[in-house]
């Protein structure tokens, strides 16, 4: 059985996305990054975004996640 762990990562999200698109973008990004190490997120949350001074077209979102077996998802 896969060990679970919690962590976080910053995700740069285009400002043009609506709420549903933003949540999907963040979830897909976290899934792609964790897949590089053979892990799967079972829970992903991002509560607030912050301006990026060097690039006004994006917002920096801190995404927290919990990993676990691939067949379990808690969105």
mmCIF file of N, CA, C and O in Angstrom:
data_model
loop_
_atom_site.group_PDB
_atom_site.id
_atom_site.type_symbol
_atom_site.label_atom_id
_atom_site.label_comp_id
_atom_site.label_asym_id
_atom_site.label_seq_id
_atom_site.Cartn_x
_atom_site.Cartn_y
_atom_site.Cartn_z
ATOM 1 N N UNK A 1 0.836 -1.184 0.000
ATOM 2 C CA UNK A 1 0.000 0.000 0.000
ATOM 3 C C UNK A 1 0.880 1.246 0.000
ATOM 4 O O UNK A 1 1.905 1.303 0.649
ATOM 5 N N UNK A 2 0.433 2.265 -0.726
ATOM 6 C CA UNK A 2 1.174 3.510 -0.842
ATOM 7 C C UNK A 2 1.054 4.321 0.446
ATOM 8 O O UNK A 2 -0.032 4.479 0.987
ATOM 9 N N UNK A 3 2.185 4.810 0.924
ATOM 10 C CA UNK A 3 2.173 5.695 2.091
ATOM 11 C C UNK A 3 1.536 7.024 1.687
ATOM 12 O O UNK A 3 1.764 7.521 0.591
ATOM 13 N N UNK A 4 0.763 7.592 2.568
ATOM 14 C CA UNK A 4 0.208 8.911 2.269
ATOM 15 C C UNK A 4 1.079 9.971 2.918
ATOM 16 O O UNK A 4 1.786 9.708 3.887
ATOM 17 N N UNK A 5 1.033 11.148 2.344
ATOM 18 C CA UNK A 5 1.761 12.276 2.915
ATOM 19 C C UNK A 5 1.040 13.548 2.516
ATOM 20 O O UNK A 5 0.233 13.571 1.592
ATOM 21 N N UNK A 6 1.322 14.613 3.235
ATOM 22 C CA UNK A 6 0.751 15.925 2.929
ATOM 23 C C UNK A 6 1.868 16.851 2.513
ATOM 24 O O UNK A 6 3.019 16.687 2.928
ATOM 25 N N UNK A 7 1.528 17.813 1.687
ATOM 26 C CA UNK A 7 2.519 18.783 1.248
ATOM 27 C C UNK A 7 1.831 19.971 0.611
ATOM 28 O O UNK A 7 0.611 20.082 0.621
ATOM 29 N N UNK A 8 2.650 20.843 0.055
ATOM 30 C CA UNK A 8 2.092 22.006 -0.641
ATOM 31 C C UNK A 8 3.034 22.412 -1.762
ATOM 32 O O UNK A 8 4.214 22.050 -1.764
ATOM 33 N N UNK A 9 2.480 23.131 -2.724
ATOM 34 C CA UNK A 9 3.282 23.671 -3.812
ATOM 35 C C UNK A 9 2.596 24.922 -4.342
ATOM 36 O O UNK A 9 1.380 25.071 -4.225
ATOM 37 N N UNK A 10 3.386 25.833 -4.883
ATOM 38 C CA UNK A 10 2.845 27.031 -5.501
ATOM 39 C C UNK A 10 2.477 26.723 -6.946
ATOM 40 O O UNK A 10 3.200 26.007 -7.648
ATOM 41 N N UNK A 11 1.353 27.270 -7.377
ATOM 42 C CA UNK A 11 0.872 27.087 -8.743
ATOM 43 C C UNK A 11 0.592 28.475 -9.321
ATOM 44 O O UNK A 11 -0.136 29.265 -8.722
ATOM 45 N N UNK A 12 1.189 28.776 -10.477
ATOM 46 C CA UNK A 12 0.923 30.036 -11.157
ATOM 47 C C UNK A 12 -0.273 29.833 -12.080
ATOM 48 O O UNK A 12 -0.231 29.006 -12.990
ATOM 49 N N UNK A 13 -1.342 30.589 -11.817
ATOM 50 C CA UNK A 13 -2.613 30.399 -12.508
ATOM 51 C C UNK A 13 -2.960 31.658 -13.301
ATOM 52 O O UNK A 13 -2.912 32.766 -12.757
ATOM 53 N N UNK A 14 -3.337 31.495 -14.580
ATOM 54 C CA UNK A 14 -3.751 32.670 -15.366
ATOM 55 C C UNK A 14 -4.927 33.383 -14.710
ATOM 56 O O UNK A 14 -5.880 32.747 -14.248
ATOM 57 N N UNK A 15 -4.886 34.694 -14.663
ATOM 58 C CA UNK A 15 -5.965 35.489 -14.063
ATOM 59 C C UNK A 15 -7.269 35.384 -14.841
ATOM 60 O O UNK A 15 -8.328 35.675 -14.304
ATOM 61 N N UNK A 16 -7.211 34.984 -16.099
ATOM 62 C CA UNK A 16 -8.395 34.961 -16.957
ATOM 63 C C UNK A 16 -9.342 33.801 -16.656
ATOM 64 O O UNK A 16 -10.458 33.775 -17.169
ATOM 65 N N UNK A 17 -8.939 32.850 -15.824
ATOM 66 C CA UNK A 17 -9.774 31.686 -15.539
ATOM 67 C C UNK A 17 -10.863 32.009 -14.528
ATOM 68 O O UNK A 17 -10.626 32.759 -13.572
ATOM 69 N N UNK A 18 -12.050 31.430 -14.729
ATOM 70 C CA UNK A 18 -13.104 31.588 -13.717
ATOM 71 C C UNK A 18 -12.847 30.582 -12.583
ATOM 72 O O UNK A 18 -11.884 29.809 -12.637
ATOM 73 N N UNK A 19 -13.689 30.593 -11.566
ATOM 74 C CA UNK A 19 -13.456 29.763 -10.380
ATOM 75 C C UNK A 19 -13.331 28.277 -10.711
ATOM 76 O O UNK A 19 -12.418 27.602 -10.235
ATOM 77 N N UNK A 20 -14.244 27.751 -11.507
ATOM 78 C CA UNK A 20 -14.220 26.318 -11.838
ATOM 79 C C UNK A 20 -12.982 25.968 -12.664
ATOM 80 O O UNK A 20 -12.336 24.943 -12.430
ATOM 81 N N UNK A 21 -12.641 26.822 -13.611
ATOM 82 C CA UNK A 21 -11.453 26.584 -14.434
ATOM 83 C C UNK A 21 -10.186 26.635 -13.581
ATOM 84 O O UNK A 21 -9.264 25.853 -13.776
ATOM 85 N N UNK A 22 -10.142 27.587 -12.641
ATOM 86 C CA UNK A 22 -8.975 27.725 -11.767
ATOM 87 C C UNK A 22 -8.788 26.477 -10.914
ATOM 88 O O UNK A 22 -7.688 25.935 -10.802
ATOM 89 N N UNK A 23 -9.879 25.985 -10.320
ATOM 90 C CA UNK A 23 -9.784 24.778 -9.482
ATOM 91 C C UNK A 23 -9.290 23.593 -10.300
ATOM 92 O O UNK A 23 -8.441 22.827 -9.843
ATOM 93 N N UNK A 24 -9.802 23.457 -11.512
ATOM 94 C CA UNK A 24 -9.385 22.364 -12.385
ATOM 95 C C UNK A 24 -7.914 22.513 -12.777
ATOM 96 O O UNK A 24 -7.163 21.540 -12.782
ATOM 97 N N UNK A 25 -7.502 23.715 -13.095
ATOM 98 C CA UNK A 25 -6.111 24.002 -13.475
ATOM 99 C C UNK A 25 -5.164 23.611 -12.348
ATOM 100 O O UNK A 25 -4.158 22.936 -12.568
ATOM 101 N N UNK A 26 -5.487 24.025 -11.121
ATOM 102 C CA UNK A 26 -4.645 23.730 -9.956
ATOM 103 C C UNK A 26 -4.598 22.221 -9.708
ATOM 104 O O UNK A 26 -3.530 21.646 -9.501
ATOM 105 N N UNK A 27 -5.750 21.557 -9.754
ATOM 106 C CA UNK A 27 -5.804 20.116 -9.517
ATOM 107 C C UNK A 27 -4.967 19.358 -10.556
ATOM 108 O O UNK A 27 -4.175 18.487 -10.213
ATOM 109 N N UNK A 28 -5.115 19.733 -11.837
ATOM 110 C CA UNK A 28 -4.338 19.065 -12.892
ATOM 111 C C UNK A 28 -2.841 19.298 -12.711
ATOM 112 O O UNK A 28 -2.031 18.394 -12.907
ATOM 113 N N UNK A 29 -2.454 20.518 -12.347
ATOM 114 C CA UNK A 29 -1.044 20.829 -12.142
ATOM 115 C C UNK A 29 -0.460 19.966 -11.017
ATOM 116 O O UNK A 29 0.608 19.372 -11.169
ATOM 117 N N UNK A 30 -1.173 19.902 -9.897
ATOM 118 C CA UNK A 30 -0.702 19.098 -8.760
ATOM 119 C C UNK A 30 -0.611 17.624 -9.165
ATOM 120 O O UNK A 30 0.376 16.947 -8.865
ATOM 121 N N UNK A 31 -1.624 17.120 -9.881
ATOM 122 C CA UNK A 31 -1.601 15.724 -10.351
ATOM 123 C C UNK A 31 -0.378 15.466 -11.221
ATOM 124 O O UNK A 31 0.315 14.453 -11.062
ATOM 125 N N UNK A 32 -0.083 16.372 -12.160
ATOM 126 C CA UNK A 32 1.057 16.204 -13.059
ATOM 127 C C UNK A 32 2.382 16.208 -12.298
ATOM 128 O O UNK A 32 3.274 15.400 -12.582
ATOM 129 N N UNK A 33 2.519 17.103 -11.344
ATOM 130 C CA UNK A 33 3.769 17.184 -10.584
ATOM 131 C C UNK A 33 3.977 15.939 -9.722
ATOM 132 O O UNK A 33 5.081 15.403 -9.651
ATOM 133 N N UNK A 34 2.924 15.471 -9.063
ATOM 134 C CA UNK A 34 3.047 14.286 -8.213
ATOM 135 C C UNK A 34 3.247 13.020 -9.036
ATOM 136 O O UNK A 34 3.936 12.093 -8.596
ATOM 137 N N UNK A 35 2.697 12.979 -10.240
ATOM 138 C CA UNK A 35 2.868 11.806 -11.107
ATOM 139 C C UNK A 35 4.344 11.584 -11.451
ATOM 140 O O UNK A 35 4.771 10.446 -11.677
ATOM 141 N N UNK A 36 5.132 12.640 -11.449
ATOM 142 C CA UNK A 36 6.569 12.527 -11.754
ATOM 143 C C UNK A 36 7.293 11.640 -10.745
ATOM 144 O O UNK A 36 8.331 11.075 -11.048
ATOM 145 N N UNK A 37 6.740 11.531 -9.541
ATOM 146 C CA UNK A 37 7.349 10.694 -8.501
ATOM 147 C C UNK A 37 6.492 9.466 -8.188
ATOM 148 O O UNK A 37 6.680 8.815 -7.170
ATOM 149 N N UNK A 38 5.517 9.185 -9.075
ATOM 150 C CA UNK A 38 4.667 8.013 -8.893
ATOM 151 C C UNK A 38 3.621 8.170 -7.804
ATOM 152 O O UNK A 38 3.087 7.183 -7.313
ATOM 153 N N UNK A 39 3.318 9.412 -7.433
ATOM 154 C CA UNK A 39 2.324 9.668 -6.389
ATOM 155 C C UNK A 39 1.018 10.165 -7.014
ATOM 156 O O UNK A 39 1.002 10.631 -8.152
ATOM 157 N N UNK A 40 -0.070 10.063 -6.239
ATOM 158 C CA UNK A 40 -1.381 10.502 -6.685
ATOM 159 C C UNK A 40 -2.025 11.328 -5.582
ATOM 160 O O UNK A 40 -2.055 10.901 -4.432
ATOM 161 N N UNK A 41 -2.571 12.508 -5.926
ATOM 162 C CA UNK A 41 -3.270 13.282 -4.897
ATOM 163 C C UNK A 41 -4.665 12.716 -4.657
ATOM 164 O O UNK A 41 -5.364 12.350 -5.592
ATOM 165 N N UNK A 42 -5.040 12.591 -3.395
ATOM 166 C CA UNK A 42 -6.411 12.197 -3.056
ATOM 167 C C UNK A 42 -7.205 13.407 -2.574
ATOM 168 O O UNK A 42 -8.419 13.367 -2.513
ATOM 169 N N UNK A 43 -6.489 14.480 -2.260
ATOM 170 C CA UNK A 43 -7.136 15.714 -1.831
ATOM 171 C C UNK A 43 -6.252 16.884 -2.253
ATOM 172 O O UNK A 43 -5.040 16.856 -2.037
ATOM 173 N N UNK A 44 -6.864 17.901 -2.870
ATOM 174 C CA UNK A 44 -6.155 19.111 -3.276
ATOM 175 C C UNK A 44 -7.002 20.305 -2.871
ATOM 176 O O UNK A 44 -8.195 20.339 -3.141
ATOM 177 N N UNK A 45 -6.379 21.281 -2.229
ATOM 178 C CA UNK A 45 -7.074 22.509 -1.823
ATOM 179 C C UNK A 45 -6.191 23.714 -2.122
ATOM 180 O O UNK A 45 -4.978 23.645 -1.943
ATOM 181 N N UNK A 46 -6.822 24.799 -2.549
ATOM 182 C CA UNK A 46 -6.138 26.083 -2.734
ATOM 183 C C UNK A 46 -7.114 27.164 -2.295
ATOM 184 O O UNK A 46 -8.198 27.278 -2.851
ATOM 185 N N UNK A 47 -6.762 27.914 -1.289
ATOM 186 C CA UNK A 47 -7.710 28.848 -0.688
ATOM 187 C C UNK A 47 -7.583 30.295 -1.155
ATOM 188 O O UNK A 47 -8.558 31.004 -1.225
ATOM 189 N N UNK A 48 -6.395 30.769 -1.437
ATOM 190 C CA UNK A 48 -6.263 32.170 -1.848
ATOM 191 C C UNK A 48 -5.065 32.354 -2.767
ATOM 192 O O UNK A 48 -4.066 31.655 -2.652
ATOM 193 N N UNK A 49 -5.211 33.311 -3.674
ATOM 194 C CA UNK A 49 -4.149 33.605 -4.621
ATOM 195 C C UNK A 49 -3.543 34.966 -4.336
ATOM 196 O O UNK A 49 -4.175 35.831 -3.726
ATOM 197 N N UNK A 50 -2.314 35.144 -4.796
ATOM 198 C CA UNK A 50 -1.591 36.383 -4.564
ATOM 199 C C UNK A 50 -1.006 36.886 -5.877
ATOM 200 O O UNK A 50 -0.593 36.097 -6.723
ATOM 201 N N UNK A 51 -0.953 38.189 -6.020
ATOM 202 C CA UNK A 51 -0.393 38.795 -7.216
ATOM 203 C C UNK A 51 1.082 38.430 -7.366
ATOM 204 O O UNK A 51 1.794 38.252 -6.383
ATOM 205 N N UNK A 52 1.508 38.329 -8.604
ATOM 206 C CA UNK A 52 2.914 38.087 -8.925
ATOM 207 C C UNK A 52 3.452 39.385 -9.526
ATOM 208 O O UNK A 52 3.094 39.738 -10.655
ATOM 209 N N UNK A 53 4.285 40.124 -8.779
ATOM 210 C CA UNK A 53 4.740 41.436 -9.242
ATOM 211 C C UNK A 53 5.390 41.424 -10.630
ATOM 212 O O UNK A 53 5.203 42.349 -11.405
ATOM 213 N N UNK A 54 6.123 40.383 -10.951
ATOM 214 C CA UNK A 54 6.833 40.325 -12.234
ATOM 215 C C UNK A 54 5.942 39.924 -13.401
ATOM 216 O O UNK A 54 6.348 40.038 -14.552
ATOM 217 N N UNK A 55 4.735 39.407 -13.119
ATOM 218 C CA UNK A 55 3.846 38.938 -14.183
ATOM 219 C C UNK A 55 2.392 39.172 -13.791
ATOM 220 O O UNK A 55 1.764 38.336 -13.141
ATOM 221 N N UNK A 56 1.822 40.297 -14.199
ATOM 222 C CA UNK A 56 0.447 40.613 -13.810
ATOM 223 C C UNK A 56 -0.617 39.718 -14.458
ATOM 224 O O UNK A 56 -1.785 39.801 -14.098
ATOM 225 N N UNK A 57 -0.227 38.841 -15.372
ATOM 226 C CA UNK A 57 -1.206 37.971 -16.025
ATOM 227 C C UNK A 57 -1.513 36.712 -15.231
ATOM 228 O O UNK A 57 -2.413 35.956 -15.590
ATOM 229 N N UNK A 58 -0.757 36.478 -14.127
ATOM 230 C CA UNK A 58 -0.970 35.282 -13.316
ATOM 231 C C UNK A 58 -1.106 35.622 -11.845
ATOM 232 O O UNK A 58 -0.712 36.694 -11.404
ATOM 233 N N UNK A 59 -1.668 34.673 -11.103
ATOM 234 C CA UNK A 59 -1.745 34.749 -9.645
ATOM 235 C C UNK A 59 -1.037 33.512 -9.096
ATOM 236 O O UNK A 59 -1.107 32.442 -9.689
ATOM 237 N N UNK A 60 -0.368 33.661 -7.963
ATOM 238 C CA UNK A 60 0.298 32.537 -7.297
ATOM 239 C C UNK A 60 -0.659 31.972 -6.249
ATOM 240 O O UNK A 60 -1.084 32.670 -5.335
ATOM 241 N N UNK A 61 -1.014 30.694 -6.417
ATOM 242 C CA UNK A 61 -1.892 30.002 -5.476
ATOM 243 C C UNK A 61 -1.086 28.945 -4.736
ATOM 244 O O UNK A 61 -0.335 28.181 -5.362
ATOM 245 N N UNK A 62 -1.215 28.890 -3.427
ATOM 246 C CA UNK A 62 -0.574 27.850 -2.624
ATOM 247 C C UNK A 62 -1.550 26.683 -2.538
ATOM 248 O O UNK A 62 -2.628 26.814 -1.954
ATOM 249 N N UNK A 63 -1.194 25.580 -3.149
ATOM 250 C CA UNK A 63 -2.049 24.392 -3.149
ATOM 251 C C UNK A 63 -1.525 23.398 -2.122
ATOM 252 O O UNK A 63 -0.347 23.079 -2.110
ATOM 253 N N UNK A 64 -2.413 22.924 -1.260
ATOM 254 C CA UNK A 64 -2.036 21.869 -0.321
ATOM 255 C C UNK A 64 -2.651 20.570 -0.824
ATOM 256 O O UNK A 64 -3.700 20.574 -1.472
ATOM 257 N N UNK A 65 -1.978 19.465 -0.557
ATOM 258 C CA UNK A 65 -2.446 18.173 -1.063
ATOM 259 C C UNK A 65 -2.136 17.061 -0.076
ATOM 260 O O UNK A 65 -1.282 17.199 0.795
ATOM 261 N N UNK A 66 -2.857 15.980 -0.233
ATOM 262 C CA UNK A 66 -2.594 14.738 0.484
ATOM 263 C C UNK A 66 -2.520 13.647 -0.572
ATOM 264 O O UNK A 66 -3.360 13.584 -1.467
ATOM 265 N N UNK A 67 -1.497 12.810 -0.490
ATOM 266 C CA UNK A 67 -1.347 11.729 -1.459
ATOM 267 C C UNK A 67 -1.918 10.439 -0.885
ATOM 268 O O UNK A 67 -2.143 10.320 0.316
ATOM 269 N N UNK A 68 -2.124 9.477 -1.770
ATOM 270 C CA UNK A 68 -2.644 8.179 -1.354
ATOM 271 C C UNK A 68 -2.874 7.297 -2.564
ATOM 272 O O UNK A 68 -2.406 7.606 -3.659
ATOM 273 N N UNK A 69 -3.619 6.207 -2.394
ATOM 274 C CA UNK A 69 -3.884 5.295 -3.505
ATOM 275 C C UNK A 69 -4.624 6.006 -4.645
ATOM 276 O O UNK A 69 -5.479 6.857 -4.404
ATOM 277 N N UNK A 70 -4.300 5.640 -5.889
ATOM 278 C CA UNK A 70 -4.856 6.309 -7.067
ATOM 279 C C UNK A 70 -6.365 6.168 -7.185
ATOM 280 O O UNK A 70 -7.012 7.013 -7.789
ATOM 281 N N UNK A 71 -6.958 5.147 -6.608
ATOM 282 C CA UNK A 71 -8.400 4.927 -6.777
ATOM 283 C C UNK A 71 -9.243 5.756 -5.810
ATOM 284 O O UNK A 71 -10.466 5.725 -5.884
ATOM 285 N N UNK A 72 -8.621 6.506 -4.931
ATOM 286 C CA UNK A 72 -9.359 7.342 -3.964
ATOM 287 C C UNK A 72 -9.195 8.804 -4.366
ATOM 288 O O UNK A 72 -8.093 9.261 -4.620
ATOM 289 N N UNK A 73 -10.304 9.545 -4.400
ATOM 290 C CA UNK A 73 -10.274 10.993 -4.695
ATOM 291 C C UNK A 73 -11.225 11.693 -3.736
ATOM 292 O O UNK A 73 -12.361 11.283 -3.572
ATOM 293 N N UNK A 74 -10.765 12.780 -3.137
ATOM 294 C CA UNK A 74 -11.606 13.609 -2.276
ATOM 295 C C UNK A 74 -11.477 15.033 -2.799
ATOM 296 O O UNK A 74 -10.521 15.714 -2.495
ATOM 297 N N UNK A 75 -12.411 15.466 -3.624
ATOM 298 C CA UNK A 75 -12.348 16.825 -4.139
ATOM 299 C C UNK A 75 -13.321 17.630 -3.416
ATOM 300 O O UNK A 75 -14.028 18.180 -3.138
#
